PDB file of C-alpha atoms in Angstrom:
ATOM      1  CA  PHE A   1      89.725  44.044  93.397  1.00  0.00           C
ATOM      2  CA  SER A   2      92.426  43.188  95.908  1.00  0.00           C
ATOM      3  CA  PRO A   3      95.623  41.952  94.194  1.00  0.00           C
ATOM      4  CA  ASP A   4      94.775  38.342  95.106  1.00  0.00           C
ATOM      5  CA  ARG A   5      91.196  38.904  93.847  1.00  0.00           C
ATOM      6  CA  ARG A   6      89.671  37.562  97.046  1.00  0.00           C
ATOM      7  CA  ALA A   7      87.844  40.816  97.838  1.00  0.00           C
ATOM      8  CA  ALA A   8      86.274  43.610  95.810  1.00  0.00           C
ATOM      9  CA  ILE A   9      84.581  46.986  96.169  1.00  0.00           C
ATOM     10  CA  GLY A  10      81.518  47.985  94.182  1.00  0.00           C
ATOM     11  CA  TYR A  11      81.440  51.651  93.267  1.00  0.00           C
ATOM     12  CA  ARG A  12      79.748  54.155  90.994  1.00  0.00           C
ATOM     13  CA  VAL A  13      81.163  57.434  89.678  1.00  0.00           C
ATOM     14  CA  ARG A  14      78.971  60.541  89.867  1.00  0.00           C
ATOM     15  CA  PHE A  15      80.073  64.206  89.653  1.00  0.00           C
ATOM     16  CA  GLY A  16      83.736  63.243  89.935  1.00  0.00           C
ATOM     17  CA  VAL A  17      83.058  61.198  93.072  1.00  0.00           C
ATOM     18  CA  ALA A  18      83.862  57.472  93.174  1.00  0.00           C
ATOM     19  CA  LEU A  19      81.212  56.308  95.632  1.00  0.00           C
ATOM     20  CA  ALA A  20      81.884  52.913  97.217  1.00  0.00           C
ATOM     21  CA  GLY A  21      78.756  50.991  98.147  1.00  0.00           C
ATOM     22  CA  GLY A  22      79.732  49.901 101.649  1.00  0.00           C
ATOM     23  CA  ASP A  23      82.611  47.734 102.771  1.00  0.00           C
ATOM     24  CA  PRO A  24      84.517  45.310 100.518  1.00  0.00           C
ATOM     25  CA  VAL A  25      82.860  41.964  99.808  1.00  0.00           C
ATOM     26  CA  GLY A  26      84.648  38.638  99.734  1.00  0.00           C
ATOM     27  CA  ASP A  27      87.344  37.391 102.088  1.00  0.00           C
ATOM     28  CA  ALA A  28      87.489  39.714 105.103  1.00  0.00           C
ATOM     29  CA  SER A  29      91.275  39.395 105.380  1.00  0.00           C
ATOM     30  CA  ALA A  30      91.633  40.799 101.848  1.00  0.00           C
ATOM     31  CA  GLY A  31      89.372  43.778 102.521  1.00  0.00           C
ATOM     32  CA  PRO A  32      92.176  46.256 103.361  1.00  0.00           C
ATOM     33  CA  ALA A  33      93.977  45.377 100.120  1.00  0.00           C
ATOM     34  CA  ALA A  34      90.765  46.018  98.154  1.00  0.00           C
ATOM     35  CA  ILE A  35      90.458  49.409  99.853  1.00  0.00           C
ATOM     36  CA  ALA A  36      94.053  50.240  98.890  1.00  0.00           C
ATOM     37  CA  ALA A  37      93.331  49.254  95.272  1.00  0.00           C
ATOM     38  CA  PHE A  38      90.197  51.419  95.255  1.00  0.00           C
ATOM     39  CA  ILE A  39      92.102  54.450  96.539  1.00  0.00           C
ATOM     40  CA  THR A  40      94.819  53.916  93.920  1.00  0.00           C
ATOM     41  CA  LEU A  41      92.187  53.739  91.186  1.00  0.00           C
ATOM     42  CA  CYS A  42      90.657  57.010  92.409  1.00  0.00           C
ATOM     43  CA  GLU A  43      94.046  58.713  92.342  1.00  0.00           C
ATOM     44  CA  GLN A  44      94.718  57.467  88.812  1.00  0.00           C
ATOM     45  CA  HIS A  45      91.454  58.962  87.533  1.00  0.00           C
ATOM     46  CA  GLY A  46      91.346  62.067  89.694  1.00  0.00           C
ATOM     47  CA  TRP A  47      88.143  60.978  91.476  1.00  0.00           C
ATOM     48  CA  ARG A  48      87.147  61.956  95.000  1.00  0.00           C
ATOM     49  CA  PRO A  49      86.776  58.713  97.019  1.00  0.00           C
ATOM     50  CA  ALA A  50      83.744  58.378  99.300  1.00  0.00           C
ATOM     51  CA  VAL A  51      81.932  55.508 100.989  1.00  0.00           C
ATOM     52  CA  LEU A  52      78.195  55.137 101.575  1.00  0.00           C
ATOM     53  CA  GLY A  53      77.248  52.743 104.367  1.00  0.00           C
ATOM     54  CA  ALA A  54      80.703  51.879 105.723  1.00  0.00           C
ATOM     55  CA  GLY A  55      80.878  49.588 108.744  1.00  0.00           C
ATOM     56  CA  GLU A  56      82.757  50.331 111.926  1.00  0.00           C
ATOM     57  CA  ASP A  57      85.278  47.487 111.694  1.00  0.00           C
ATOM     58  CA  LEU A  58      87.105  48.909 108.678  1.00  0.00           C
ATOM     59  CA  LEU A  59      86.998  52.567 109.685  1.00  0.00           C
ATOM     60  CA  PRO A  60      90.682  52.561 110.731  1.00  0.00           C
ATOM     61  CA  VAL A  61      91.650  51.281 107.274  1.00  0.00           C
ATOM     62  CA  TRP A  62      89.679  53.997 105.482  1.00  0.00           C
ATOM     63  CA  GLN A  63      91.131  56.593 107.849  1.00  0.00           C
ATOM     64  CA  ARG A  64      94.659  55.693 106.733  1.00  0.00           C
ATOM     65  CA  TYR A  65      93.696  57.177 103.366  1.00  0.00           C
ATOM     66  CA  GLY A  66      92.212  60.333 104.833  1.00  0.00           C
ATOM     67  CA  LEU A  67      88.544  59.320 104.791  1.00  0.00           C
ATOM     68  CA  HIS A  68      86.536  60.363 107.832  1.00  0.00           C
ATOM     69  CA  GLY A  69      82.848  60.716 108.286  1.00  0.00           C
ATOM     70  CA  VAL A  70      79.641  60.711 110.207  1.00  0.00           C
ATOM     71  CA  THR A  71      77.064  58.151 111.251  1.00  0.00           C
ATOM     72  CA  ILE A  72      74.160  58.233 108.812  1.00  0.00           C
ATOM     73  CA  GLY A  73      72.115  55.476 110.410  1.00  0.00           C
ATOM     74  CA  ASP A  74      72.197  52.004 111.850  1.00  0.00           C
ATOM     75  CA  GLU A  75      71.715  48.470 110.619  1.00  0.00           C
ATOM     76  CA  ALA A  76      69.203  46.481 112.691  1.00  0.00           C
ATOM     77  CA  VAL A  77      70.634  43.088 113.662  1.00  0.00           C
ATOM     78  CA  ILE A  78      68.713  40.197 115.237  1.00  0.00           C
ATOM     79  CA  ASP A  79      70.836  37.764 117.237  1.00  0.00           C
ATOM     80  CA  VAL A  80      69.188  34.470 116.314  1.00  0.00           C
ATOM     81  CA  ALA A  81      69.948  32.558 119.520  1.00  0.00           C
ATOM     82  CA  GLY A  82      68.350  35.187 121.761  1.00  0.00           C
ATOM     83  CA  PHE A  83      65.278  35.982 119.652  1.00  0.00           C
ATOM     84  CA  HIS A  84      61.932  34.744 121.038  1.00  0.00           C
ATOM     85  CA  LEU A  85      58.377  35.920 120.365  1.00  0.00           C
ATOM     86  CA  SER A  86      57.241  35.036 123.881  1.00  0.00           C
ATOM     87  CA  SER A  87      58.904  37.999 125.594  1.00  0.00           C
ATOM     88  CA  ARG A  88      56.785  40.965 126.653  1.00  0.00           C
ATOM     89  CA  GLY A  89      58.749  43.349 124.441  1.00  0.00           C
ATOM     90  CA  MET A  90      57.797  41.345 121.346  1.00  0.00           C
ATOM     91  CA  ARG A  91      54.059  41.799 121.883  1.00  0.00           C
ATOM     92  CA  ASN A  92      53.548  43.914 118.750  1.00  0.00           C
ATOM     93  CA  VAL A  93      55.454  41.479 116.550  1.00  0.00           C
ATOM     94  CA  ARG A  94      53.644  38.517 118.092  1.00  0.00           C
ATOM     95  CA  GLN A  95      50.255  40.116 117.406  1.00  0.00           C
ATOM     96  CA  ALA A  96      51.231  40.911 113.808  1.00  0.00           C
ATOM     97  CA  VAL A  97      52.337  37.317 113.216  1.00  0.00           C
ATOM     98  CA  ASN A  98      49.105  35.983 114.718  1.00  0.00           C
ATOM     99  CA  ARG A  99      47.038  38.295 112.516  1.00  0.00           C
ATOM    100  CA  SER A 100      48.767  36.936 109.422  1.00  0.00           C
ATOM    101  CA  ARG A 101      48.105  33.360 110.557  1.00  0.00           C
ATOM    102  CA  ASN A 102      44.464  34.133 111.295  1.00  0.00           C
ATOM    103  CA  ALA A 103      44.205  35.546 107.752  1.00  0.00           C
ATOM    104  CA  GLY A 104      45.324  32.170 106.369  1.00  0.00           C
ATOM    105  CA  VAL A 105      48.794  33.310 105.295  1.00  0.00           C
ATOM    106  CA  THR A 106      51.405  30.592 104.730  1.00  0.00           C
ATOM    107  CA  VAL A 107      55.130  31.069 104.116  1.00  0.00           C
ATOM    108  CA  THR A 108      57.645  29.173 101.996  1.00  0.00           C
ATOM    109  CA  LEU A 109      61.422  29.632 101.970  1.00  0.00           C
ATOM    110  CA  GLY A 110      63.896  28.632  99.300  1.00  0.00           C
ATOM    111  CA  PRO A 111      65.816  29.761  96.229  1.00  0.00           C
ATOM    112  CA  LEU A 112      64.374  31.944  93.473  1.00  0.00           C
ATOM    113  CA  ASP A 113      63.865  30.370  90.054  1.00  0.00           C
ATOM    114  CA  GLN A 114      62.314  31.720  86.877  1.00  0.00           C
ATOM    115  CA  ALA A 115      58.877  30.249  87.613  1.00  0.00           C
ATOM    116  CA  LEU A 116      58.736  31.809  91.085  1.00  0.00           C
ATOM    117  CA  ALA A 117      60.081  35.093  89.707  1.00  0.00           C
ATOM    118  CA  GLY A 118      57.148  35.193  87.293  1.00  0.00           C
ATOM    119  CA  ALA A 119      54.676  34.559  90.111  1.00  0.00           C
ATOM    120  CA  LEU A 120      56.206  37.338  92.210  1.00  0.00           C
ATOM    121  CA  ARG A 121      56.268  39.930  89.416  1.00  0.00           C
ATOM    122  CA  PRO A 122      52.731  41.249  90.221  1.00  0.00           C
ATOM    123  CA  VAL A 123      53.769  41.763  93.855  1.00  0.00           C
ATOM    124  CA  LEU A 124      56.823  43.749  92.818  1.00  0.00           C
ATOM    125  CA  ASP A 125      54.897  45.812  90.257  1.00  0.00           C
ATOM    126  CA  ASP A 126      52.260  46.704  92.842  1.00  0.00           C
ATOM    127  CA  TRP A 127      54.961  47.689  95.353  1.00  0.00           C
ATOM    128  CA  LEU A 128      56.883  49.849  92.863  1.00  0.00           C
ATOM    129  CA  HIS A 129      53.761  51.805  91.822  1.00  0.00           C
ATOM    130  CA  GLY A 130      55.099  52.264  88.298  1.00  0.00           C
ATOM    131  CA  HIS A 131      58.567  53.368  89.407  1.00  0.00           C
ATOM    132  CA  ARG A 132      61.792  51.669  88.322  1.00  0.00           C
ATOM    133  CA  GLU A 133      63.779  49.544  90.711  1.00  0.00           C
ATOM    134  CA  ARG A 134      66.350  51.693  92.415  1.00  0.00           C
ATOM    135  CA  GLY A 135      69.200  51.419  94.867  1.00  0.00           C
ATOM    136  CA  PHE A 136      72.960  51.271  95.072  1.00  0.00           C
ATOM    137  CA  ALA A 137      74.380  50.544  98.533  1.00  0.00           C
ATOM    138  CA  MET A 138      71.058  49.378  99.934  1.00  0.00           C
ATOM    139  CA  ASN A 139      70.158  46.487  97.650  1.00  0.00           C
ATOM    140  CA  LEU A 140      71.920  43.898  95.521  1.00  0.00           C
ATOM    141  CA  ASP A 141      70.655  44.094  91.952  1.00  0.00           C
ATOM    142  CA  ARG A 142      67.458  43.536  89.998  1.00  0.00           C
ATOM    143  CA  ILE A 143      65.085  42.078  92.527  1.00  0.00           C
ATOM    144  CA  LEU A 144      63.694  39.160  90.518  1.00  0.00           C
ATOM    145  CA  THR A 145      67.043  37.998  89.142  1.00  0.00           C
ATOM    146  CA  PRO A 146      67.719  34.482  90.514  1.00  0.00           C
ATOM    147  CA  ARG A 147      70.870  34.318  92.645  1.00  0.00           C
ATOM    148  CA  ALA A 148      72.415  31.230  94.217  1.00  0.00           C
ATOM    149  CA  ASP A 149      73.498  33.240  97.269  1.00  0.00           C
ATOM    150  CA  CYS A 150      70.008  34.444  98.208  1.00  0.00           C
ATOM    151  CA  LEU A 151      67.053  33.052 100.143  1.00  0.00           C
ATOM    152  CA  ILE A 152      63.501  34.058  99.195  1.00  0.00           C
ATOM    153  CA  ALA A 153      60.682  34.008 101.752  1.00  0.00           C
ATOM    154  CA  VAL A 154      57.217  34.211 100.158  1.00  0.00           C
ATOM    155  CA  ALA A 155      53.898  34.859 101.937  1.00  0.00           C
ATOM    156  CA  TYR A 156      50.839  33.351 100.237  1.00  0.00           C
ATOM    157  CA  GLY A 157      47.229  34.245 100.933  1.00  0.00           C
ATOM    158  CA  PRO A 158      44.566  31.572 101.543  1.00  0.00           C
ATOM    159  CA  ASP A 159      43.798  31.553  97.798  1.00  0.00           C
ATOM    160  CA  GLY A 160      47.443  30.782  96.957  1.00  0.00           C
ATOM    161  CA  ARG A 161      48.192  34.279  95.652  1.00  0.00           C
ATOM    162  CA  PRO A 162      51.633  35.661  96.610  1.00  0.00           C
ATOM    163  CA  GLU A 163      51.053  38.637  98.902  1.00  0.00           C
ATOM    164  CA  ALA A 164      54.615  39.589  99.840  1.00  0.00           C
ATOM    165  CA  PHE A 165      58.164  38.333  99.661  1.00  0.00           C
ATOM    166  CA  ALA A 166      61.541  39.108 101.165  1.00  0.00           C
ATOM    167  CA  ARG A 167      64.993  38.470  99.731  1.00  0.00           C
ATOM    168  CA  PHE A 168      67.882  37.706 102.076  1.00  0.00           C
ATOM    169  CA  ALA A 169      71.519  37.450 101.037  1.00  0.00           C
ATOM    170  CA  VAL A 170      73.527  34.633 102.604  1.00  0.00           C
ATOM    171  CA  CYS A 171      76.839  36.000 103.876  1.00  0.00           C
ATOM    172  CA  GLY A 172      79.356  35.744 106.687  1.00  0.00           C
ATOM    173  CA  ASP A 173      80.483  32.269 105.570  1.00  0.00           C
ATOM    174  CA  GLY A 174      76.892  31.044 105.760  1.00  0.00           C
ATOM    175  CA  GLN A 175      76.334  32.394 109.283  1.00  0.00           C
ATOM    176  CA  ILE A 176      74.338  35.514 108.424  1.00  0.00           C
ATOM    177  CA  LEU A 177      71.197  36.363 106.463  1.00  0.00           C
ATOM    178  CA  THR A 178      70.841  40.032 105.523  1.00  0.00           C
ATOM    179  CA  LEU A 179      67.572  41.492 104.260  1.00  0.00           C
ATOM    180  CA  ASP A 180      67.725  43.064 100.828  1.00  0.00           C
ATOM    181  CA  VAL A 181      64.142  44.039  99.969  1.00  0.00           C
ATOM    182  CA  ALA A 182      60.644  43.097 101.156  1.00  0.00           C
ATOM    183  CA  PRO A 183      57.977  44.043  98.580  1.00  0.00           C
ATOM    184  CA  ARG A 184      54.299  43.547  99.454  1.00  0.00           C
ATOM    185  CA  ARG A 185      50.962  44.187  97.813  1.00  0.00           C
ATOM    186  CA  ALA A 186      49.109  47.262  98.989  1.00  0.00           C
ATOM    187  CA  ASP A 187      46.159  45.077 100.052  1.00  0.00           C
ATOM    188  CA  ALA A 188      48.237  42.308 101.622  1.00  0.00           C
ATOM    189  CA  PRO A 189      46.990  40.986 104.986  1.00  0.00           C
ATOM    190  CA  ASN A 190      48.291  42.850 107.993  1.00  0.00           C
ATOM    191  CA  GLY A 191      51.472  41.448 109.508  1.00  0.00           C
ATOM    192  CA  VAL A 192      52.843  39.639 106.436  1.00  0.00           C
ATOM    193  CA  VAL A 193      56.284  41.284 106.513  1.00  0.00           C
ATOM    194  CA  GLU A 194      56.698  40.658 110.254  1.00  0.00           C
ATOM    195  CA  ARG A 195      55.705  37.059 109.576  1.00  0.00           C
ATOM    196  CA  LEU A 196      58.359  36.738 106.870  1.00  0.00           C
ATOM    197  CA  VAL A 197      61.062  38.056 109.205  1.00  0.00           C
ATOM    198  CA  VAL A 198      60.061  35.705 112.031  1.00  0.00           C
ATOM    199  CA  GLU A 199      59.965  32.697 109.693  1.00  0.00           C
ATOM    200  CA  VAL A 200      63.434  33.561 108.383  1.00  0.00           C
ATOM    201  CA  VAL A 201      64.809  33.892 111.916  1.00  0.00           C
ATOM    202  CA  GLU A 202      63.449  30.419 112.712  1.00  0.00           C
ATOM    203  CA  TYR A 203      64.975  29.110 109.484  1.00  0.00           C
ATOM    204  CA  ALA A 204      68.319  30.582 110.560  1.00  0.00           C
ATOM    205  CA  ARG A 205      67.989  29.021 114.014  1.00  0.00           C
ATOM    206  CA  ARG A 206      67.396  25.553 112.583  1.00  0.00           C
ATOM    207  CA  ARG A 207      70.563  25.880 110.515  1.00  0.00           C
ATOM    208  CA  GLY A 208      72.733  27.212 113.311  1.00  0.00           C
ATOM    209  CA  MET A 209      73.141  30.665 111.771  1.00  0.00           C
ATOM    210  CA  ARG A 210      74.318  33.541 113.944  1.00  0.00           C
ATOM    211  CA  GLU A 211      72.301  36.598 112.937  1.00  0.00           C
ATOM    212  CA  VAL A 212      69.631  38.049 110.680  1.00  0.00           C
ATOM    213  CA  SER A 213      70.205  41.624 109.543  1.00  0.00           C
ATOM    214  CA  LEU A 214      67.170  43.781 108.790  1.00  0.00           C
ATOM    215  CA  ASN A 215      66.692  47.185 107.220  1.00  0.00           C
ATOM    216  CA  PHE A 216      69.065  50.123 107.429  1.00  0.00           C
ATOM    217  CA  ALA A 217      67.455  52.727 109.704  1.00  0.00           C
ATOM    218  CA  GLY A 218      68.630  56.107 108.451  1.00  0.00           C
ATOM    219  CA  LEU A 219      69.109  58.855 111.069  1.00  0.00           C
ATOM    220  CA  ARG A 220      67.988  56.430 113.800  1.00  0.00           C
ATOM    221  CA  ARG A 221      69.506  58.446 116.622  1.00  0.00           C
ATOM    222  CA  MET A 222      67.434  61.463 115.647  1.00  0.00           C
ATOM    223  CA  PHE A 223      64.271  59.412 116.170  1.00  0.00           C
ATOM    224  CA  GLU A 224      65.411  58.244 119.597  1.00  0.00           C
ATOM    225  CA  ALA A 225      66.684  61.638 120.753  1.00  0.00           C
ATOM    226  CA  SER A 226      64.661  64.121 122.788  1.00  0.00           C
ATOM    227  CA  GLY A 227      64.898  67.812 123.527  1.00  0.00           C
ATOM    228  CA  PRO A 228      65.220  70.936 121.363  1.00  0.00           C
ATOM    229  CA  ILE A 229      67.679  69.412 118.858  1.00  0.00           C
ATOM    230  CA  ALA A 230      65.315  66.536 118.145  1.00  0.00           C
ATOM    231  CA  ARG A 231      62.385  68.933 117.734  1.00  0.00           C
ATOM    232  CA  ALA A 232      64.423  71.101 115.367  1.00  0.00           C
ATOM    233  CA  ALA A 233      65.330  68.054 113.283  1.00  0.00           C
ATOM    234  CA  ALA A 234      61.730  66.856 112.979  1.00  0.00           C
ATOM    235  CA  PRO A 235      61.013  68.804 109.736  1.00  0.00           C
ATOM    236  CA  LEU A 236      64.116  67.242 108.134  1.00  0.00           C
ATOM    237  CA  ARG A 237      62.948  63.749 109.098  1.00  0.00           C
ATOM    238  CA  HIS A 238      59.505  64.388 107.673  1.00  0.00           C
ATOM    239  CA  ALA A 239      61.003  65.742 104.448  1.00  0.00           C
ATOM    240  CA  PHE A 240      63.052  62.560 103.961  1.00  0.00           C
ATOM    241  CA  ASP A 241      59.958  60.430 104.677  1.00  0.00           C
ATOM    242  CA  HIS A 242      58.514  61.658 101.385  1.00  0.00           C
ATOM    243  CA  TRP A 243      61.196  59.674  99.505  1.00  0.00           C
ATOM    244  CA  ILE A 244      62.503  56.945 101.740  1.00  0.00           C
ATOM    245  CA  GLN A 245      60.104  56.693 104.713  1.00  0.00           C
ATOM    246  CA  LEU A 246      62.756  56.979 107.402  1.00  0.00           C
ATOM    247  CA  GLY A 247      60.212  56.992 110.206  1.00  0.00           C
ATOM    248  CA  PRO A 248      58.312  53.836 109.154  1.00  0.00           C
ATOM    249  CA  LEU A 249      61.593  51.996 108.463  1.00  0.00           C
ATOM    250  CA  TYR A 250      62.938  52.851 111.903  1.00  0.00           C
ATOM    251  CA  ARG A 251      59.704  51.894 113.673  1.00  0.00           C
ATOM    252  CA  PHE A 252      59.499  48.581 111.797  1.00  0.00           C
ATOM    253  CA  CYS A 253      63.062  47.652 112.761  1.00  0.00           C
ATOM    254  CA  ALA A 254      62.721  48.849 116.352  1.00  0.00           C
ATOM    255  CA  LYS A 255      59.756  46.582 117.087  1.00  0.00           C
ATOM    256  CA  PHE A 256      62.117  43.569 116.837  1.00  0.00           C
ATOM    257  CA  HIS A 257      64.366  45.053 119.569  1.00  0.00           C
ATOM    258  CA  PRO A 258      67.504  44.537 117.478  1.00  0.00           C
ATOM    259  CA  ARG A 259      71.128  45.250 118.170  1.00  0.00           C
ATOM    260  CA  TRP A 260      72.079  48.406 116.247  1.00  0.00           C
ATOM    261  CA  ARG A 261      75.211  48.467 114.076  1.00  0.00           C
ATOM    262  CA  ALA A 262      76.352  51.937 113.013  1.00  0.00           C
ATOM    263  CA  ARG A 263      76.849  52.800 109.333  1.00  0.00           C
ATOM    264  CA  TYR A 264      78.891  55.760 108.096  1.00  0.00           C
ATOM    265  CA  LEU A 265      79.255  58.174 105.214  1.00  0.00           C
ATOM    266  CA  LEU A 266      83.002  58.678 104.636  1.00  0.00           C
ATOM    267  CA  LEU A 267      84.687  61.485 102.727  1.00  0.00           C
ATOM    268  CA  ARG A 268      88.004  63.303 102.775  1.00  0.00           C
ATOM    269  CA  SER A 269      86.841  66.837 103.396  1.00  0.00           C
ATOM    270  CA  TRP A 270      83.692  68.626 104.461  1.00  0.00           C
ATOM    271  CA  PHE A 271      84.244  70.857 101.434  1.00  0.00           C
ATOM    272  CA  ALA A 272      83.288  67.785  99.384  1.00  0.00           C
ATOM    273  CA  VAL A 273      79.903  67.394 101.092  1.00  0.00           C
ATOM    274  CA  ALA A 274      77.926  68.847  98.165  1.00  0.00           C
ATOM    275  CA  PRO A 275      79.320  66.627  95.367  1.00  0.00           C
ATOM    276  CA  VAL A 276      79.369  63.548  97.623  1.00  0.00           C
ATOM    277  CA  ALA A 277      75.765  64.129  98.684  1.00  0.00           C
ATOM    278  CA  ALA A 278      74.741  64.598  95.051  1.00  0.00           C
ATOM    279  CA  ALA A 279      76.558  61.400  94.090  1.00  0.00           C
ATOM    280  CA  ALA A 280      74.942  59.448  96.934  1.00  0.00           C
ATOM    281  CA  LEU A 281      71.424  60.672  96.213  1.00  0.00           C
ATOM    282  CA  THR A 282      71.585  60.089  92.467  1.00  0.00           C
ATOM    283  CA  ALA A 283      73.207  56.670  92.904  1.00  0.00           C
ATOM    284  CA  GLU A 284      70.718  55.486  95.517  1.00  0.00           C
ATOM    285  CA  PHE A 285      67.525  56.958  94.088  1.00  0.00           C
ATOM    286  CA  GLY A 286      68.289  57.302  90.402  1.00  0.00           C
ATOM    287  CA  GLY A 287      67.044  53.844  89.445  1.00  0.00           C
ATOM    288  CA  THR A 288      68.897  50.901  88.009  1.00  0.00           C
ATOM    289  CA  PRO A 289      69.896  50.925  84.318  1.00  0.00           C
ATOM    290  CA  ALA A 290      67.056  49.912  82.022  1.00  0.00           C
ATOM    291  CA  ALA A 291      69.187  47.575  79.922  1.00  0.00           C
ATOM    292  CA  ALA A 292      70.500  44.279  81.214  1.00  0.00           C
ATOM    293  CA  ALA A 293      74.004  44.574  82.566  1.00  0.00           C
ATOM    294  CA  PRO A 294      76.729  42.158  81.491  1.00  0.00           C
ATOM    295  CA  GLU A 295      77.546  39.252  83.791  1.00  0.00           C
ATOM    296  CA  PRO A 296      79.842  40.676  86.487  1.00  0.00           C
ATOM    297  CA  GLU A 297      83.264  39.281  87.177  1.00  0.00           C
ATOM    298  CA  ARG A 298      82.951  37.062  90.237  1.00  0.00           C
ATOM    299  CA  LEU A 299      85.254  36.466  93.151  1.00  0.00           C
ATOM    300  CA  PRO A 300      86.962  33.056  93.171  1.00  0.00           C
ATOM    301  CA  GLY A 301      84.737  31.203  95.650  1.00  0.00           C
ATOM    302  CA  GLY A 302      83.695  32.528  99.037  1.00  0.00           C
ATOM    303  CA  GLU A 303      80.766  34.731  99.948  1.00  0.00           C
ATOM    304  CA  PRO A 304      80.215  38.340 100.999  1.00  0.00           C
ATOM    305  CA  THR A 305      81.602  39.230 104.385  1.00  0.00           C
ATOM    306  CA  ALA A 306      79.245  39.895 107.273  1.00  0.00           C
ATOM    307  CA  GLY A 307      77.619  43.285 107.003  1.00  0.00           C
ATOM    308  CA  SER A 308      78.871  43.884 103.483  1.00  0.00           C
ATOM    309  CA  VAL A 309      75.357  44.469 102.186  1.00  0.00           C
ATOM    310  CA  PRO A 310      73.770  47.286 104.186  1.00  0.00           C
ATOM    311  CA  CYS A 311      70.021  46.900 104.512  1.00  0.00           C
TER     312      CYS A 311
END
């Protein structure tokens, strides 16, 4: 926490690395103080500090403490005011939305309560394929835990069965919705996730919100590059697709023609690449703890800052 407790950093310790999950959350003006407190804590315990998914705005602050890094991907951002399905470039999204409507899909938006969580459990179980929920910097917490600061968009089939849902965190002082997860059934009608995104953008427009943030597209620039370097990197991209489907995530985001916001992996030395990479991989893909965690200490009022929850 910052000394005034208006901002905080979430982190996890693996292999002697204190891995921060993105930028500080809370009051943006208190973010640098939270970073200073995090660095002090690392020094007290002898941990290597590192950051997974850092945003560009706070890079100069991290650099004061010797953390430098590399772009690991980009966050896809939809500017609400300029988003319209009628443009020629949105043809694929428009067709997907129309297919979902032709299939009789309807969408509701609102908070998550225990009754809705129970109805959505089969969707989540089908999406997880028997695996545990996982994630560190790329999602908030247990997916079906009701949160007052989240919006849930649910797609129902013509028989009233939930087919897919998407959870969006409300941040940026109520001006931004950022996508957390979007589970769907394997046999859900085509276009349901695109439909959820479009409905949420319209919801944001009606409420005067500024932007809707979508998924984090890892290694995006490798997908858009051409030439021998891109061809040489193709096997690496395909290898990652086995675990995190980098290609499908990028292609899904790109069809909305978003604005791309760079995200970084920060560390103090390239000699620390191995332990930092091990910490990042085990934190992100190791699954959430099986037991219920205690209620976290909360910031006094306020909401997460814009971009504080990488997608």
